[in-house]
CSV table of C-alpha atoms in Angstrom, one decimal:
chain,number,residue,atom,x,y,z
T,94,ASP,CA,86.8,46.4,98.0
T,95,THR,CA,85.5,46.0,94.7
T,96,SER,CA,82.2,43.6,95.6
T,97,GLU,CA,78.8,44.7,94.6
T,98,GLU,CA,77.9,44.4,97.7
T,99,GLU,CA,80.1,46.8,98.9
T,100,LYS,CA,78.5,49.5,96.4
T,101,ALA,CA,75.0,48.5,97.1
T,102,LYS,CA,75.1,49.0,100.6
T,103,GLY,CA,77.3,52.2,99.8
T,104,LYS,CA,79.9,50.9,103.1
T,105,THR,CA,82.2,48.2,103.1
T,106,VAL,CA,82.5,45.1,104.1
T,107,GLU,CA,84.7,45.3,107.1
T,108,VAL,CA,86.7,41.4,106.1
T,109,GLY,CA,85.8,41.0,102.7
T,110,ARG,CA,84.9,37.8,100.3
T,111,ALA,CA,85.6,35.6,97.7
T,112,ALA,CA,85.5,31.9,96.2
T,113,PHE,CA,87.3,29.6,95.0
T,114,GLN,CA,87.4,26.2,94.3
T,115,THR,CA,90.2,23.7,94.0
T,116,PRO,CA,90.4,20.4,92.8
T,117,ASN,CA,89.2,18.1,96.1
T,118,ARG,CA,88.1,21.5,98.2
T,119,ARG,CA,85.7,25.0,98.0
T,120,PHE,CA,87.1,27.7,99.5
T,121,THR,CA,85.8,30.8,100.7
T,122,VAL,CA,88.2,33.8,101.7
T,123,LEU,CA,87.6,35.9,104.5
T,124,ASP,CA,90.6,38.5,103.7
T,125,ALA,CA,90.8,40.2,107.0
T,126,PRO,CA,92.5,43.0,108.1
T,127,GLY,CA,95.7,43.6,109.1
T,128,HIS,CA,96.2,46.5,110.8
T,129,LYS,CA,95.9,47.0,114.5
T,130,SER,CA,93.7,49.3,114.9
T,131,TYR,CA,91.2,46.8,113.1
T,132,VAL,CA,92.1,43.9,115.1
T,133,PRO,CA,88.0,44.0,116.1
T,134,ASN,CA,86.5,43.7,112.5
T,135,MET,CA,90.1,40.5,111.9
T,136,ILE,CA,87.9,38.9,114.4
T,137,SER,CA,84.8,38.5,113.3
T,138,GLY,CA,86.7,36.8,109.9
T,139,ALA,CA,89.2,35.5,111.9
T,140,SER,CA,86.4,33.1,114.0
T,141,GLN,CA,85.1,32.1,111.0
T,142,ALA,CA,87.9,30.3,109.5
T,143,ASP,CA,88.8,27.0,110.1
T,144,VAL,CA,92.7,28.0,107.9
T,145,GLY,CA,94.7,30.7,108.6
T,146,VAL,CA,97.3,31.9,105.7
T,147,LEU,CA,99.6,34.6,107.6
T,148,ILE,CA,101.4,35.9,105.0
T,149,ILE,CA,104.6,37.3,106.7
T,150,SER,CA,107.0,40.2,104.4
T,151,ALA,CA,111.1,38.8,103.6
T,152,ARG,CA,111.5,41.8,103.3
T,153,LYS,CA,114.2,43.3,105.5
T,154,GLY,CA,113.6,45.4,108.3
T,155,GLU,CA,109.9,44.0,107.3
T,156,PHE,CA,109.7,40.6,109.2
T,157,GLU,CA,111.1,42.8,112.4
T,158,THR,CA,108.9,45.4,112.4
T,159,GLY,CA,106.1,42.8,112.9
T,160,PHE,CA,107.4,40.4,115.2
T,161,GLU,CA,108.5,42.8,117.8
T,162,ARG,CA,106.6,43.1,121.6
T,163,GLY,CA,103.1,44.0,119.9
T,164,GLY,CA,103.8,43.8,116.8
T,165,GLN,CA,100.7,42.6,114.3
T,166,THR,CA,102.3,38.8,113.2
T,167,ARG,CA,102.3,38.1,117.2
T,168,GLU,CA,99.3,39.9,117.6
T,169,HIS,CA,97.3,38.0,114.6
T,170,ALA,CA,99.3,34.1,115.3
T,171,LEU,CA,97.4,34.7,118.6
T,172,LEU,CA,94.5,35.5,118.0
T,173,ALA,CA,94.0,32.6,115.0
T,174,LYS,CA,94.2,30.4,117.5
T,175,THR,CA,92.1,31.5,120.7
T,176,LEU,CA,89.0,31.2,117.3
T,177,GLY,CA,89.6,27.9,116.7
T,178,VAL,CA,91.9,28.2,113.7
T,179,ASP,CA,93.4,25.1,114.0
T,180,LYS,CA,95.8,25.0,110.3
T,181,LEU,CA,97.9,28.1,110.0
T,182,ILE,CA,100.1,28.6,106.9
T,183,LEU,CA,102.6,30.8,107.3
T,184,ALA,CA,103.1,32.1,104.0
T,185,ILE,CA,106.5,33.8,104.1
T,186,ASN,CA,106.2,36.6,100.4
T,187,LYS,CA,107.8,38.3,98.9
T,188,MET,CA,110.8,36.2,98.5
T,189,ASP,CA,111.9,37.7,95.4
T,190,ASP,CA,112.3,41.3,97.1
T,191,PRO,CA,116.6,42.4,96.1
T,192,SER,CA,116.5,42.8,100.3
T,193,VAL,CA,116.0,38.5,100.0
T,194,GLY,CA,117.1,37.6,97.3
T,195,TRP,CA,115.4,33.5,97.6
T,196,ALA,CA,118.4,33.3,100.1
T,197,GLN,CA,117.5,30.6,102.3
T,198,GLU,CA,119.8,31.4,105.0
T,199,ARG,CA,116.6,34.6,105.5
T,200,TYR,CA,113.6,31.7,105.4
T,201,THR,CA,115.4,30.1,108.0
T,202,GLU,CA,115.9,32.9,110.8
T,203,ILE,CA,112.2,33.5,110.2
T,204,VAL,CA,111.2,30.1,111.0
T,205,ASN,CA,113.3,29.6,113.7
T,206,LYS,CA,112.5,32.9,114.9
T,207,MET,CA,107.9,32.0,115.0
T,208,THR,CA,108.7,28.7,115.3
T,209,PRO,CA,108.7,28.9,119.5
T,210,PHE,CA,106.7,31.5,119.5
T,211,LEU,CA,103.6,29.6,117.9
T,212,LYS,CA,104.4,26.7,119.6
T,213,SER,CA,103.7,28.6,123.0
T,214,SER,CA,100.6,30.3,121.8
T,215,GLY,CA,99.6,26.1,121.9
T,216,PHE,CA,99.7,25.3,117.7
T,217,LYS,CA,101.5,21.6,117.5
T,218,GLU,CA,104.1,20.9,114.6
T,219,ASP,CA,101.4,19.2,112.6
T,220,GLN,CA,99.0,22.5,112.8
T,221,TYR,CA,101.1,25.0,110.2
T,222,TYR,CA,102.7,25.1,108.1
T,223,PHE,CA,106.1,26.9,106.8
T,224,LEU,CA,105.7,27.8,102.7
T,225,PRO,CA,108.3,30.6,101.2
T,226,MET,CA,107.0,32.2,98.6
T,227,SER,CA,106.3,36.2,96.0
T,228,GLY,CA,102.8,37.2,95.0
T,229,LEU,CA,104.2,40.1,92.5
T,230,THR,CA,105.7,36.8,90.0
T,231,GLY,CA,103.8,33.7,91.3
T,232,ASP,CA,106.3,31.5,92.5
T,233,ASN,CA,105.0,28.8,94.6
T,234,ILE,CA,101.5,29.5,94.5
T,235,LYS,CA,100.3,27.3,91.6
T,236,GLU,CA,103.4,26.2,90.4
T,237,ARG,CA,107.1,26.2,91.2
T,238,ARG,CA,107.7,28.7,88.2
T,239,ASN,CA,111.2,30.3,89.6
T,240,THR,CA,111.4,29.1,93.1
T,241,PRO,CA,115.0,27.7,93.6
T,242,SER,CA,115.2,24.0,94.7
T,243,TRP,CA,116.5,24.0,98.3
T,244,VAL,CA,112.2,24.9,98.9
T,245,GLU,CA,110.6,21.7,99.1
T,246,GLY,CA,106.9,20.2,100.3
T,247,GLU,CA,103.7,21.0,98.3
T,248,GLY,CA,103.1,24.8,96.5
T,249,PHE,CA,100.7,27.2,98.2
T,250,LEU,CA,97.0,25.6,96.5
T,251,ASP,CA,98.5,22.2,96.4
T,252,TYR,CA,99.1,22.7,100.1
T,253,LEU,CA,95.1,23.9,101.0
T,254,ASP,CA,93.7,21.2,98.4
T,255,SER,CA,94.7,18.8,101.0
T,256,VAL,CA,93.5,19.9,104.3
T,257,PRO,CA,91.0,17.6,105.6
T,258,PRO,CA,87.9,20.2,106.9
T,259,PRO,CA,87.4,19.9,111.2
T,260,PRO,CA,85.6,17.5,112.8
T,261,ARG,CA,81.9,18.5,112.7
T,262,LEU,CA,78.2,18.3,113.8
T,263,LYS,CA,75.9,17.9,111.4
T,264,ASP,CA,73.2,16.8,113.9
T,265,GLY,CA,73.5,19.4,116.7
T,266,PRO,CA,70.9,22.5,117.2
T,267,LEU,CA,71.6,24.7,114.5
T,268,ARG,CA,73.9,27.7,115.1
T,269,ILE,CA,74.4,30.3,112.8
T,270,PRO,CA,76.8,33.5,114.4
T,271,MET,CA,74.8,36.5,112.2
T,272,LEU,CA,77.7,38.5,110.8
T,273,ASP,CA,75.2,41.3,108.7
T,274,GLY,CA,71.4,41.7,108.1
T,275,PHE,CA,70.0,43.2,104.7
T,276,LYS,CA,67.2,43.9,103.0
T,277,ASP,CA,67.8,42.9,99.2
T,278,MET,CA,65.3,43.8,96.8
T,279,GLY,CA,62.6,44.2,99.6
T,280,ALA,CA,63.5,41.0,101.0
T,281,THR,CA,65.2,40.4,104.6
T,282,MET,CA,68.4,38.8,104.4
T,283,ALA,CA,70.8,37.4,106.9
T,284,ILE,CA,74.9,36.6,106.2
T,285,GLY,CA,76.9,33.7,108.7
T,286,LYS,CA,78.6,30.7,109.1
T,287,ILE,CA,77.2,27.5,109.8
T,288,GLU,CA,79.3,26.7,112.9
T,289,GLN,CA,76.5,23.6,113.7
T,290,GLY,CA,73.6,21.3,112.4
T,291,THR,CA,71.9,21.9,108.9
T,292,VAL,CA,70.1,24.6,107.4
T,293,ARG,CA,66.9,23.9,105.2
T,294,PRO,CA,64.4,26.4,103.6
T,295,GLY,CA,61.4,26.0,105.4
T,296,GLN,CA,63.2,26.0,108.5
T,297,LYS,CA,62.2,27.5,111.7
T,298,VAL,CA,64.6,29.0,114.2
T,299,ILE,CA,65.0,31.7,116.4
T,300,VAL,CA,67.1,34.9,116.8
T,301,MET,CA,68.5,34.3,120.2
T,302,PRO,CA,69.3,36.9,122.6
T,303,ILE,CA,66.2,39.0,121.3
T,304,GLY,CA,63.7,35.5,121.1
T,305,HIS,CA,62.1,36.7,117.4
T,306,LYS,CA,61.2,33.0,115.2
T,307,CYS,CA,61.2,34.5,112.0
T,308,THR,CA,61.6,31.4,109.3
T,309,VAL,CA,65.0,30.4,106.6
T,310,THR,CA,62.9,31.2,103.1
T,311,SER,CA,66.2,30.1,100.9
T,312,VAL,CA,69.4,28.8,101.1
T,313,TYR,CA,72.2,30.9,99.0
T,314,ILE,CA,76.5,29.3,98.7
T,315,ASN,CA,77.7,31.9,96.7
T,316,ASP,CA,75.2,33.2,95.5
T,317,GLU,CA,74.1,29.5,94.0
T,318,GLU,CA,70.6,27.9,95.6
T,319,MET,CA,70.4,25.1,97.7
T,320,GLN,CA,68.4,22.1,99.5
T,321,TYR,CA,70.5,22.4,102.1
T,322,ALA,CA,73.5,23.8,103.3
T,323,CYS,CA,75.7,22.2,106.6
T,324,CYS,CA,77.7,23.1,109.1
T,325,GLY,CA,81.3,24.7,107.7
T,326,GLU,CA,79.4,26.5,104.8
T,327,ASN,CA,79.6,30.8,104.6
T,328,VAL,CA,75.7,31.1,103.9
T,329,VAL,CA,73.2,34.1,102.8
T,330,LEU,CA,69.7,33.0,103.9
T,331,LYS,CA,66.2,35.0,103.3
T,332,MET,CA,64.3,34.9,106.1
T,333,HIS,CA,60.5,35.7,106.5
T,334,GLY,CA,59.3,37.2,109.2
T,335,VAL,CA,61.7,39.1,110.4
T,336,SER,CA,63.1,42.1,109.5
T,337,GLU,CA,67.4,43.8,109.1
T,338,THR,CA,67.8,45.5,113.0
T,339,GLU,CA,66.7,42.5,113.9
T,340,LEU,CA,69.3,40.6,112.1
T,341,THR,CA,72.5,42.5,113.5
T,342,LYS,CA,76.5,41.1,114.2
T,343,GLY,CA,76.2,39.4,117.3
T,344,PHE,CA,73.3,37.3,117.1
T,345,VAL,CA,73.2,33.2,117.2
T,346,LEU,CA,69.9,32.9,114.9
T,347,SER,CA,69.0,28.8,116.4
T,348,ASP,CA,67.3,25.7,116.7
T,349,VAL,CA,63.6,26.7,117.5
T,350,ALA,CA,63.0,23.1,119.7
T,351,ASN,CA,66.6,23.8,121.4
T,352,PRO,CA,67.6,27.7,121.2
T,353,CYS,CA,71.1,29.2,122.0
T,354,ARG,CA,72.0,30.2,126.0
T,355,VAL,CA,71.6,33.8,125.9
T,356,VAL,CA,74.3,34.7,129.6
T,357,SER,CA,75.4,37.7,131.2
T,358,LYS,CA,78.0,36.1,132.9
T,359,PHE,CA,80.2,32.5,132.9
T,360,LYS,CA,82.9,31.1,134.1
T,361,ALA,CA,86.1,30.9,132.3
T,362,GLN,CA,89.7,29.8,132.2
T,363,LEU,CA,91.8,32.5,130.4
T,364,GLN,CA,94.9,33.2,129.4
T,365,VAL,CA,96.9,36.5,130.2
T,366,VAL,CA,99.0,37.2,127.0
T,367,GLU,CA,99.8,41.3,127.8
T,368,LEU,CA,98.5,44.0,129.6
T,369,PRO,CA,99.2,47.4,128.5
T,370,ASP,CA,101.8,49.6,131.1
T,371,GLU,CA,99.3,51.7,132.8
T,372,ARG,CA,97.1,48.3,133.8
T,373,PRO,CA,100.1,46.4,134.5
T,374,VAL,CA,97.6,43.6,137.0
T,375,MET,CA,94.1,42.2,136.2
T,376,THR,CA,91.9,42.6,138.8
T,377,SER,CA,88.5,41.8,139.5
T,378,GLY,CA,86.5,44.7,138.5
T,379,TYR,CA,89.1,45.1,135.7
T,380,LYS,CA,87.5,46.0,132.7
T,381,ALA,CA,87.8,45.2,128.7
T,382,ILE,CA,85.9,44.4,125.6
T,383,LEU,CA,85.2,40.9,125.1
T,384,HIS,CA,84.9,38.8,121.6
T,385,SER,CA,82.8,35.8,120.6
T,386,HIS,CA,82.3,34.8,117.5
T,387,VAL,CA,80.8,37.6,115.5
T,388,ALA,CA,79.9,39.8,119.5
T,389,ALA,CA,81.8,42.4,121.1
T,390,GLU,CA,80.6,43.4,124.3
T,391,GLU,CA,81.6,45.8,127.4
T,392,CYS,CA,82.6,43.2,129.5
T,393,GLU,CA,83.9,42.6,133.5
T,394,ILE,CA,85.9,40.0,135.4
T,395,LEU,CA,84.6,39.4,138.9
T,396,LYS,CA,85.8,36.8,141.1
T,397,LEU,CA,89.2,36.1,140.5
T,398,TYR,CA,88.7,31.6,141.7
T,399,GLU,CA,92.4,29.9,140.6
T,400,SER,CA,95.7,31.4,138.7
T,401,MET,CA,98.7,29.7,137.7
T,402,SER,CA,102.3,31.1,135.2
T,403,MET,CA,102.1,29.5,132.2
T,404,THR,CA,105.3,28.5,132.1
T,405,ASP,CA,105.3,26.6,135.6
T,406,ARG,CA,101.9,24.9,136.2
T,407,LYS,CA,101.8,23.1,138.9
T,408,LYS,CA,102.1,26.0,141.6
T,409,LYS,CA,98.5,26.7,141.2
T,410,GLU,CA,97.4,30.0,143.8
T,411,LYS,CA,93.5,30.0,145.4
T,412,ASN,CA,91.7,32.8,145.2
T,413,PRO,CA,94.6,35.5,143.9
T,414,ARG,CA,93.7,39.0,144.2
T,415,PHE,CA,95.2,39.9,141.3
T,416,VAL,CA,97.5,38.4,138.0
T,417,ARG,CA,99.7,39.8,136.0
T,418,GLU,CA,101.0,39.0,132.3
T,419,GLY,CA,102.2,35.1,131.4
T,420,SER,CA,99.1,33.7,133.3
T,421,ILE,CA,96.4,30.8,133.1
T,422,LEU,CA,93.0,32.6,135.7
T,423,THR,CA,89.8,31.1,136.1
T,424,CYS,CA,88.0,33.7,136.4
T,425,SER,CA,83.7,34.8,136.3
T,426,ILE,CA,83.0,37.6,133.9
T,427,SER,CA,79.9,39.5,133.1
T,428,ILE,CA,78.9,40.8,130.3
T,429,ALA,CA,77.0,44.6,129.6
T,430,ARG,CA,74.6,43.1,127.6
T,431,PRO,CA,72.6,39.3,127.1
T,432,THR,CA,74.9,38.0,124.8
T,433,SER,CA,74.7,34.3,123.1
T,434,LEU,CA,77.0,32.1,124.1
T,435,ASP,CA,78.1,28.1,124.7
T,436,THR,CA,80.8,26.1,127.0
T,437,PHE,CA,84.0,24.9,125.1
T,438,LEU,CA,82.3,22.1,125.7
T,439,GLY,CA,79.0,22.6,124.2
T,440,VAL,CA,79.7,24.7,120.5
T,441,ALA,CA,83.4,24.9,119.9
T,442,GLN,CA,83.1,28.2,118.1
T,443,LEU,CA,81.1,30.4,120.8
T,444,GLY,CA,82.4,28.9,123.4
T,445,ARG,CA,86.1,30.8,123.0
T,446,PHE,CA,86.2,34.0,123.2
T,447,THR,CA,88.9,37.1,123.6
T,448,LEU,CA,89.7,40.3,126.0
T,449,ARG,CA,90.9,43.5,124.4
T,450,ASP,CA,92.0,47.0,126.1
T,451,GLU,CA,93.5,49.6,125.3
T,452,GLY,CA,93.3,48.3,121.7
T,453,ARG,CA,95.1,45.7,122.5
T,454,THR,CA,94.7,41.2,122.8
T,455,ILE,CA,95.6,41.2,126.1
T,456,ALA,CA,93.9,38.0,127.2
T,457,ILE,CA,92.4,34.7,125.7
T,458,GLY,CA,90.7,32.0,126.8
T,459,ARG,CA,87.7,30.0,126.8
T,460,ILE,CA,84.3,29.9,128.5
T,461,THR,CA,84.1,26.6,131.8
T,462,GLU,CA,80.5,27.0,132.6
T,463,LEU,CA,77.3,29.1,132.0
T,464,PRO,CA,74.6,30.1,134.9
T,465,VAL,CA,72.5,27.2,136.1
T,466,GLU,CA,69.3,27.3,134.1
T,467,ALA,CA,65.9,27.6,136.8
T,468,LYS,CA,64.1,24.5,133.5
T,469,PRO,CA,64.5,21.3,135.7
T,470,GLU,CA,66.3,19.9,131.9
T,471,LYS,CA,70.4,19.8,132.3
T,472,LYS,CA,72.5,20.8,129.4
T,473,LYS,CA,75.2,18.4,129.4
């Protein structure tokens, strides 16, 4: 928490940001909090990431605490997958600790415990990479240094440099879920990550769900002014015709001609991962908090259409009265306030969400259908 921005704003920006370059790539680091009372902040940070680095402690007792039921290592890996992080680097840190001493057995033990869990969270084999390292001594990060000979594969920065960026729609209608709006020397600024389209100075945009039109006057990436920015970039935009109160977290800057849909209910498919002991079943009327891209809203489950268990996907139950954890469920959900969302097939990042209750992630899902628009033109 050392950045000028935090001092200037007088508050901690929940997700730390920094930038660095490797020979072939430019990276923005989003340092998300790991503590479980800050998971909502972690969600808004991770929802902007393309590559996740999950730091796992190899120290005796520390890995076990993070991995048992309700532990943070598990929740983070699961959230990363739902939020659209397609590559996960599992950095097994503190290998130099006296209780570990770079022992291959300890590394193998952690890999064997994590692998089945990653697969059940939906990661395929080419989507995760285990990497033993030590942050304290700098082993296997930029150079191998004192890394023992049994460690194969590339070091941390070399591996990052070789990760291909995910495919994106450069030419689609603009979508920028906003992280924050603030005043800087009298000018109104907006921060967010471009999920689709390209943004240029002079472009007219509309802030959804409030439908406020405004203009982008300049585009900055890492404090440098740019002629344009494509999707995938984390940008700061100087805005005209809008006040910072209208640029709140969770709003989406979109193309004027083709704005983002605003809905107060939708149909979704979700995976129920863990329910609190005091409410062990999910029924219609179940209330929770919905986190999608950077928005967080209260929501309620309206109707259950179909459920099946994660283990036996053939047995489907139509219109179930309730579901338990470990089920896959198709249902409709209503949101307390109209929110800018999209279907998963439209803009994937605006179509993914997680449900949380009592401070835990209870379900992860994707939006399958939005209500039909009143206008005759149909969205695909």
